[in-house]
Short mmCIF file of C-alpha atoms in Angstrom, two decimals:
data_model
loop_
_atom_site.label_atom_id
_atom_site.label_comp_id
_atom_site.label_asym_id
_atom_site.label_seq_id
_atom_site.Cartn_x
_atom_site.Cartn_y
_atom_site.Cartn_z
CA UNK A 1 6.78 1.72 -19.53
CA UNK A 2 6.99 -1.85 -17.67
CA UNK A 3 10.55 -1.90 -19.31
CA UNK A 4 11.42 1.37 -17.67
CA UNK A 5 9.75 0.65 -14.59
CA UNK A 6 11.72 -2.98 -14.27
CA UNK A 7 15.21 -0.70 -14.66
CA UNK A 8 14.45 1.61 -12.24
CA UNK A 9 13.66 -1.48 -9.93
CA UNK A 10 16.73 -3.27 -10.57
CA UNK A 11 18.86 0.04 -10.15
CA UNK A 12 16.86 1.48 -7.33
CA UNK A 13 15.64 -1.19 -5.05
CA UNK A 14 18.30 -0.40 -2.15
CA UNK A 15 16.80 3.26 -2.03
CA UNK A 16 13.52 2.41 -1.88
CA UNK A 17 14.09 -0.96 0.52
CA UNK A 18 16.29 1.35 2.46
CA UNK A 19 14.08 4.32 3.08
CA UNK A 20 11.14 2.04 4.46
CA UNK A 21 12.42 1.40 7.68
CA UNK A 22 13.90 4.65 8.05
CA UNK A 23 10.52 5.74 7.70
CA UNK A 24 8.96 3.89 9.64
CA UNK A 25 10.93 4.28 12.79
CA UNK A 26 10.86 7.73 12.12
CA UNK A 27 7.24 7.96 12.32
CA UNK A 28 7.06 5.60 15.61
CA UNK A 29 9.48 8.13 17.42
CA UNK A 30 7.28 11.07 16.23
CA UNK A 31 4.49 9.60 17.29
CA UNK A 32 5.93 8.75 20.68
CA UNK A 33 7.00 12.41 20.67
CA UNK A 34 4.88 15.00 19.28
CA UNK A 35 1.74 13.01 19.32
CA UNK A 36 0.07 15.09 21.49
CA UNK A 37 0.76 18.24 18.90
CA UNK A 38 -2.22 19.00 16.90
CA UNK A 39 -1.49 19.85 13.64
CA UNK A 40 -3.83 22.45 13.09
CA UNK A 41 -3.55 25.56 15.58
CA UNK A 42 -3.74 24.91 19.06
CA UNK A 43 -7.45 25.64 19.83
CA UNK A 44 -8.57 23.57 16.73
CA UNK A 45 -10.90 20.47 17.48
CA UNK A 46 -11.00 17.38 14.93
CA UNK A 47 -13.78 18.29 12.11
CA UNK A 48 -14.41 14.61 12.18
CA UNK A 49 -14.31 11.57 14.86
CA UNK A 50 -11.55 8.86 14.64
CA UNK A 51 -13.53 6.19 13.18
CA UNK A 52 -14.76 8.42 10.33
CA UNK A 53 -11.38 9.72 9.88
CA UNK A 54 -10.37 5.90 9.57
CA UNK A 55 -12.84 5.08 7.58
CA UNK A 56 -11.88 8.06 4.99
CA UNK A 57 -8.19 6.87 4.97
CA UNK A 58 -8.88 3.50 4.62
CA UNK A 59 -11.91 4.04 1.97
CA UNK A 60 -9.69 6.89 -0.09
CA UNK A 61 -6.66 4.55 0.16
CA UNK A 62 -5.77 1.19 0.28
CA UNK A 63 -9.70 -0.53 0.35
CA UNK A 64 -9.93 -1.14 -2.83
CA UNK A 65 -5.82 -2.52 -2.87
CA UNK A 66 -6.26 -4.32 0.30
CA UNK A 67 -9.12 -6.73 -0.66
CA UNK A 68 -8.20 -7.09 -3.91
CA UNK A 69 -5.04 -8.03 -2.64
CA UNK A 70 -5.86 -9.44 0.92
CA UNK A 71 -7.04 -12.61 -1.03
CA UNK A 72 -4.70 -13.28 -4.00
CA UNK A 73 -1.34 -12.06 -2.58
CA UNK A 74 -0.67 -14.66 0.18
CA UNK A 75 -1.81 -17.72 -2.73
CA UNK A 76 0.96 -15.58 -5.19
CA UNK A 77 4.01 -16.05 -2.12
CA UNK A 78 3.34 -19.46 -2.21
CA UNK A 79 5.80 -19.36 -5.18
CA UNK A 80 8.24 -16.95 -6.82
CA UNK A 81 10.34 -15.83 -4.27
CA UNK A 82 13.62 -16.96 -2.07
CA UNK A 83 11.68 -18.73 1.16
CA UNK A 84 9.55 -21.14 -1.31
CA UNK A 85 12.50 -22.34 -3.98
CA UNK A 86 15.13 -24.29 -1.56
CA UNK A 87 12.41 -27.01 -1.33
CA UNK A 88 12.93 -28.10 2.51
CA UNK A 89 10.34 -26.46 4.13
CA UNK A 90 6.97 -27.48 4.25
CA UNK A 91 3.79 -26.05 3.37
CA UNK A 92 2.96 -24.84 6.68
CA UNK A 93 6.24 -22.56 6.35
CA UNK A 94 5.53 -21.63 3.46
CA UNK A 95 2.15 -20.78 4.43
CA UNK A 96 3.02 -18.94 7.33
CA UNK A 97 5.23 -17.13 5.40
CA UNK A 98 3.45 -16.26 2.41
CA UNK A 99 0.54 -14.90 5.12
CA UNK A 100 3.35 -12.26 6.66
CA UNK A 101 4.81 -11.36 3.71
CA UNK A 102 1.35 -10.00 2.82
CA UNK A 103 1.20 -7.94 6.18
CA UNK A 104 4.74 -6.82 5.67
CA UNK A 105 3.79 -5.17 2.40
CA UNK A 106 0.24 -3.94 4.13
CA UNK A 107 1.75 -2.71 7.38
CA UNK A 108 3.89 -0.27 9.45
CA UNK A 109 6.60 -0.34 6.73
CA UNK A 110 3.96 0.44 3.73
CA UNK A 111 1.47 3.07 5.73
CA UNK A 112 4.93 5.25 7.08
CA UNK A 113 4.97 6.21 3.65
CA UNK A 114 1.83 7.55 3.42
CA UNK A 115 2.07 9.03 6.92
CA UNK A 116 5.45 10.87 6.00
CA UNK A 117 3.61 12.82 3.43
CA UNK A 118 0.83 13.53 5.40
CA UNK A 119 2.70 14.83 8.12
CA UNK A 120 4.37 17.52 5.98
CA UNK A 121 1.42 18.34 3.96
CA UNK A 122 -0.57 18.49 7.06
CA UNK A 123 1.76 20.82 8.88
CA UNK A 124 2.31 22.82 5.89
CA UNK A 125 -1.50 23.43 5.00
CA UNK A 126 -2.97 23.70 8.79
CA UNK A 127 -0.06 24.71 11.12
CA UNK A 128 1.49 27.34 8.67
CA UNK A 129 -1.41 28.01 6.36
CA UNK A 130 0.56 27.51 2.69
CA UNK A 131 -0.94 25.78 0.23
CA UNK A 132 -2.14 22.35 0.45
CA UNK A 133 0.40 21.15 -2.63
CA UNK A 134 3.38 18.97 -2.09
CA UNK A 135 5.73 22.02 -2.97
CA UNK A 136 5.01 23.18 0.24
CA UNK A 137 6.08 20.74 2.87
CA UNK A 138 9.65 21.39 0.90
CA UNK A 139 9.51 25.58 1.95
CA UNK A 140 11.48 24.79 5.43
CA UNK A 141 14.20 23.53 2.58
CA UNK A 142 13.87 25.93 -0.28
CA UNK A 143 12.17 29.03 1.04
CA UNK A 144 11.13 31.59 -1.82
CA UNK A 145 12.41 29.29 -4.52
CA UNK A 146 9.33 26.66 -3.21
CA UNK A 147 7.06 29.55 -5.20
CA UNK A 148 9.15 29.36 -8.65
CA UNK A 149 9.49 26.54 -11.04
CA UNK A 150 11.44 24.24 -9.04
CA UNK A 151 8.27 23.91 -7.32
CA UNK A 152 6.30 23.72 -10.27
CA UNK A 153 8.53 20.69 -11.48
CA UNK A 154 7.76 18.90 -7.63
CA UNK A 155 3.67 19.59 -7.87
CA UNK A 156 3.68 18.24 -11.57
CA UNK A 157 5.79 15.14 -10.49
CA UNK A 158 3.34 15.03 -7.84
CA UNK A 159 0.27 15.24 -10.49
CA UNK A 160 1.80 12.68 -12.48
CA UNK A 161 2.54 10.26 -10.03
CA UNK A 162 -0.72 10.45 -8.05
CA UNK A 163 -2.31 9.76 -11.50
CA UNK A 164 -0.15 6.81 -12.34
CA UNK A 165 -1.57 5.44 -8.32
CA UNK A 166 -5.26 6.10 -8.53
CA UNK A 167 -5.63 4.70 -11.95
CA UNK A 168 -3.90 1.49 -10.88
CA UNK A 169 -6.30 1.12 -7.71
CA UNK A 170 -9.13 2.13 -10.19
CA UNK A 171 -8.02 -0.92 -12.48
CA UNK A 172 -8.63 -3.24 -9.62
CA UNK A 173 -10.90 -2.38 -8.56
CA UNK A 174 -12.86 -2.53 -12.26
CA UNK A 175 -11.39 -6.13 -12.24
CA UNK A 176 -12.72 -7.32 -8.48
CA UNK A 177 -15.93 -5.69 -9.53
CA UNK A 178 -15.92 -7.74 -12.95
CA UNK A 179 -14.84 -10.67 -11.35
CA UNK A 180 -17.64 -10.40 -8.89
CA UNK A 181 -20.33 -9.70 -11.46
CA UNK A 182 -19.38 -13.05 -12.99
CA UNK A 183 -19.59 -14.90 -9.62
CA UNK A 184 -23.22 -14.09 -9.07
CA UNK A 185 -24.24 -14.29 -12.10
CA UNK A 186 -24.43 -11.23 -13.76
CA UNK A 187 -22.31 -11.27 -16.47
CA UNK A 188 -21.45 -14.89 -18.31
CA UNK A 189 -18.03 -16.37 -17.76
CA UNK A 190 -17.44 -17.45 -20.73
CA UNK A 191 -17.29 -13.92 -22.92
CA UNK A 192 -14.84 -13.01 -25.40
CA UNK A 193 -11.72 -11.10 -24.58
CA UNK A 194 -13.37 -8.12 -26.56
CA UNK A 195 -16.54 -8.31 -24.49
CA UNK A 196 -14.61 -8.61 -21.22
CA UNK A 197 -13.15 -5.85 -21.79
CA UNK A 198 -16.00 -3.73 -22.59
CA UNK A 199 -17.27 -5.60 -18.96
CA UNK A 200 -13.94 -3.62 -17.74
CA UNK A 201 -15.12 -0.18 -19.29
CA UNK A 202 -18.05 0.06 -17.93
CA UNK A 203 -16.76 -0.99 -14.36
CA UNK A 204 -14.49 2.40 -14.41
CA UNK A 205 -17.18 4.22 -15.62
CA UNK A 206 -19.43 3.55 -13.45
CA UNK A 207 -16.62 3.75 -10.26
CA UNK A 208 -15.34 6.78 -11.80
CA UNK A 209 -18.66 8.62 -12.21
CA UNK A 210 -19.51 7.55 -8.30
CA UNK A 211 -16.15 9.31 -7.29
CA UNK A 212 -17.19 12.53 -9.07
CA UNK A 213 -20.28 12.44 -7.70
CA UNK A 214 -18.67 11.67 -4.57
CA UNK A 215 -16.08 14.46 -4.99
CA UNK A 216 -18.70 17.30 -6.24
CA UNK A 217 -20.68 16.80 -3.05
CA UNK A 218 -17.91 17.49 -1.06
CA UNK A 219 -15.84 15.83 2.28
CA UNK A 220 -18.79 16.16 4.57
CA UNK A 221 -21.53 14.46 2.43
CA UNK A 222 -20.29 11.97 -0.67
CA UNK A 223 -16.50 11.12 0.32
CA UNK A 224 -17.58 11.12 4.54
CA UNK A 225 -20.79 8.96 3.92
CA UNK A 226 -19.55 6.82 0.99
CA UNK A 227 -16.25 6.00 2.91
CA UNK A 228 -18.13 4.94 6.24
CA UNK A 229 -20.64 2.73 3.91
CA UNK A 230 -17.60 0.97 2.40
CA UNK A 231 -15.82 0.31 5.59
CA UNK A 232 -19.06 -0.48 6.77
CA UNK A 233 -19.74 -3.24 4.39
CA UNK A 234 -15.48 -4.37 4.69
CA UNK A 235 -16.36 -5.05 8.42
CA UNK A 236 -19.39 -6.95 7.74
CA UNK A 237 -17.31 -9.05 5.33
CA UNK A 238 -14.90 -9.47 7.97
CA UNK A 239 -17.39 -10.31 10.63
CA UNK A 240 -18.90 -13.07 8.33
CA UNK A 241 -15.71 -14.55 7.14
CA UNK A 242 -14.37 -14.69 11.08
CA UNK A 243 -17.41 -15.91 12.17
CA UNK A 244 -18.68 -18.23 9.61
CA UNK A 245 -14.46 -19.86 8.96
CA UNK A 246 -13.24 -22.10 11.45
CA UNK A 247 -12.48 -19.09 14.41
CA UNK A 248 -9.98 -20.76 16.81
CA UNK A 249 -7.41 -21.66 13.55
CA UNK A 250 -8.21 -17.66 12.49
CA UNK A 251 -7.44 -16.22 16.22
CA UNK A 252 -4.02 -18.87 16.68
CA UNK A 253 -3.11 -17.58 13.05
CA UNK A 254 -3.66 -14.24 14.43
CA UNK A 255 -1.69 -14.45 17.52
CA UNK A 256 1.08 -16.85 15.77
CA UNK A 257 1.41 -14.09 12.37
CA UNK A 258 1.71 -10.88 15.45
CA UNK A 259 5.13 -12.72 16.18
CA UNK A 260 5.87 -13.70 13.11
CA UNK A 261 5.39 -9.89 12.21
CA UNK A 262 8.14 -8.78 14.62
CA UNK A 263 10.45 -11.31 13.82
CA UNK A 264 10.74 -11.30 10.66
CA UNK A 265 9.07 -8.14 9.44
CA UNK A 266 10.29 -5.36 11.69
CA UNK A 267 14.11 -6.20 10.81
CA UNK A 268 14.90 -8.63 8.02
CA UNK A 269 12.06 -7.98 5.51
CA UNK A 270 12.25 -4.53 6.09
CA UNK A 271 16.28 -4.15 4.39
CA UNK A 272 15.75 -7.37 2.11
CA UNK A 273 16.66 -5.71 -1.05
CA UNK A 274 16.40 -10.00 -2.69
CA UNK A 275 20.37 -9.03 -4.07
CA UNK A 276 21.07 -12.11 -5.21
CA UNK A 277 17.89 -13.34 -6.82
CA UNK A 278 18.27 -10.13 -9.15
CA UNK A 279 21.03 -11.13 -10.59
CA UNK A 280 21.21 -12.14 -14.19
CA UNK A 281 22.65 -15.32 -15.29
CA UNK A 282 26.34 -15.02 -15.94
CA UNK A 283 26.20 -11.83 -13.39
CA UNK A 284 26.57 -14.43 -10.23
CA UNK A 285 23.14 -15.76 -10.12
CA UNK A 286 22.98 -19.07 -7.76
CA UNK A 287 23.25 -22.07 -10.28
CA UNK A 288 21.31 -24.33 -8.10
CA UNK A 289 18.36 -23.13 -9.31
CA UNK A 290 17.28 -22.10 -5.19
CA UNK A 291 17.09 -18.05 -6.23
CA UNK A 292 14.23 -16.73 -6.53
CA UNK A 293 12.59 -14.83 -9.58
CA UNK A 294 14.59 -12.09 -10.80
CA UNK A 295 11.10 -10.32 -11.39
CA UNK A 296 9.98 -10.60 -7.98
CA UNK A 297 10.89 -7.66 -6.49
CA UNK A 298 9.65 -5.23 -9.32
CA UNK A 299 6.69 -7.20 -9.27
CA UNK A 300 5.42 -7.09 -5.26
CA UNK A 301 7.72 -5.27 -2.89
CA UNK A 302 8.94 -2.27 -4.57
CA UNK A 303 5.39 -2.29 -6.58
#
């Protein structure tokens, strides 16, 4: 699977750099122009407030991603790719660098994605009332065929894939939740690989039978109240880290990484397909040893 996944990466990393910012300045002009359009009918009211809403998305989403990954990524871009391996810049380049890279892959570009497919489905489900499966946000496309087994390929694609997603975010999260068990305390640091990975086990049991529970109960009691508690507890982890770090270097990174972000996010990271560093040796690869890792992109961007 890796194997097939590092082909489809080398053969399809213009379509999927390439659709990013397509997406995402599609979504900017429709939200610029049919924000005001409620997706539901026009007398509906929002079941929930913003911040709840927010806190569902962000609980049901990316959490679990984004502080697994809000930590270790920007340490990883330190190395690896084409802005580190020339070896003239300094570390606070590099730095700086490694920090928006991070953002890039957690902002506009990667949410449009998400937002693309909730448009549709949203449309599809409250607007037009068809079923709330992915088949449907293609019936403006298909029509009566959207009912038949080309839609039945699309919703098992769509099974498969969403699969594939959740059970990576569950396997981080069973590893922050291991890790953190062995920072307090709670489980020695010096176990077997056998044990550790019992350790790992019974982290996605235990996160897995919460989300049943959570999912049984229903959206207005276990995924509503769970969500809010863990973007709760993200915000007091926040707080403490802003408050307790040195605060003027963390509001001037801030304000520096915001124009950093439309510099060099918005335009070049957004098409950088990293052509060149992808080739193999003998295929035109730089021989000055200044490309980066052919891997690089299969392993962070397109991942």
């Amino acid at each position: 699977i890796i194997a097939w996944k590092a082909t489809v990466t080398e053969v399809f990393t213009w379509f999927y750099v390439g659709t990013n910012p397509l997406f995402m300045f599609f979504m900017i002009w429709v939200a610029f122009r049919f924000g005001k359009i409620r997706l539901g009918p026009k007398d509906s009211e929002p079941e929930f407030d913003d911040l709840t809403y927010f806190a569902m998305l962000f609980s049901a989403g990316i959490g679990v991603g984004l502080f697994f990954y809000g930590v270790s990524e920007p340490l990883w871009h330190q190395a690896s790719h084409w802005f580190v391996q020339p070896g003239y810049r300094g570390e606070d380049e590099v730095d700086m660098f490694a920090i928006n890279l991070t953002i890039f892959h957690w902002g506009l570009t990667g949410w449009s994605q998400y937002l693309v497919v909730a448009l549709c489905a949203g449309l599809a489900g409250f607007r037009f009332n068809l079923p709330f499966t992915l088949r449907s946000c293609f019936y403006p496309l298909l029509g009566e065929y959207t009912w038949g087994w080309i839609g039945d390929v699309i919703d098992g694609f769509t099974i498969v894939t969403t699969v594939a997603g959740v059970c990576t975010s569950l396997g981080l999260g069973a590893f922050q939740l291991a890790a953190g068990l062995e920072y307090v305390g709670a489980v020695d640091a010096d176990l077997t690989s056998e044990k550790t990975q019992t350790v790992h086990v019974v982290s996605i049991w235990v996160i897995t039978c919460v989300a049943t529970a959570s999912v049984v109960s229903g959206l207005n009691v276990g995924i509503k109240y769970l969500s809010q508690l863990g973007f709760g507890l993200g915000m007091v982890l926040l707080t403490l880290v802003f408050v307790l770090e040195k605060t003027n270097f963390l509001l001037n990174l801030i304000v520096q990484e915001i124009g950093y972000y439309f510099q060099w996010s918005i335009l070049l990271l957004n098409f950088h397909t990293d052509a060149w560093a992808q080739l193999k040796e003998g295929e035109g690869r730089s021989t000055d040893g200044g490309s980066g890792a052919t891997w690089w992109m299969d392993a962070w961007t397109i991942f």
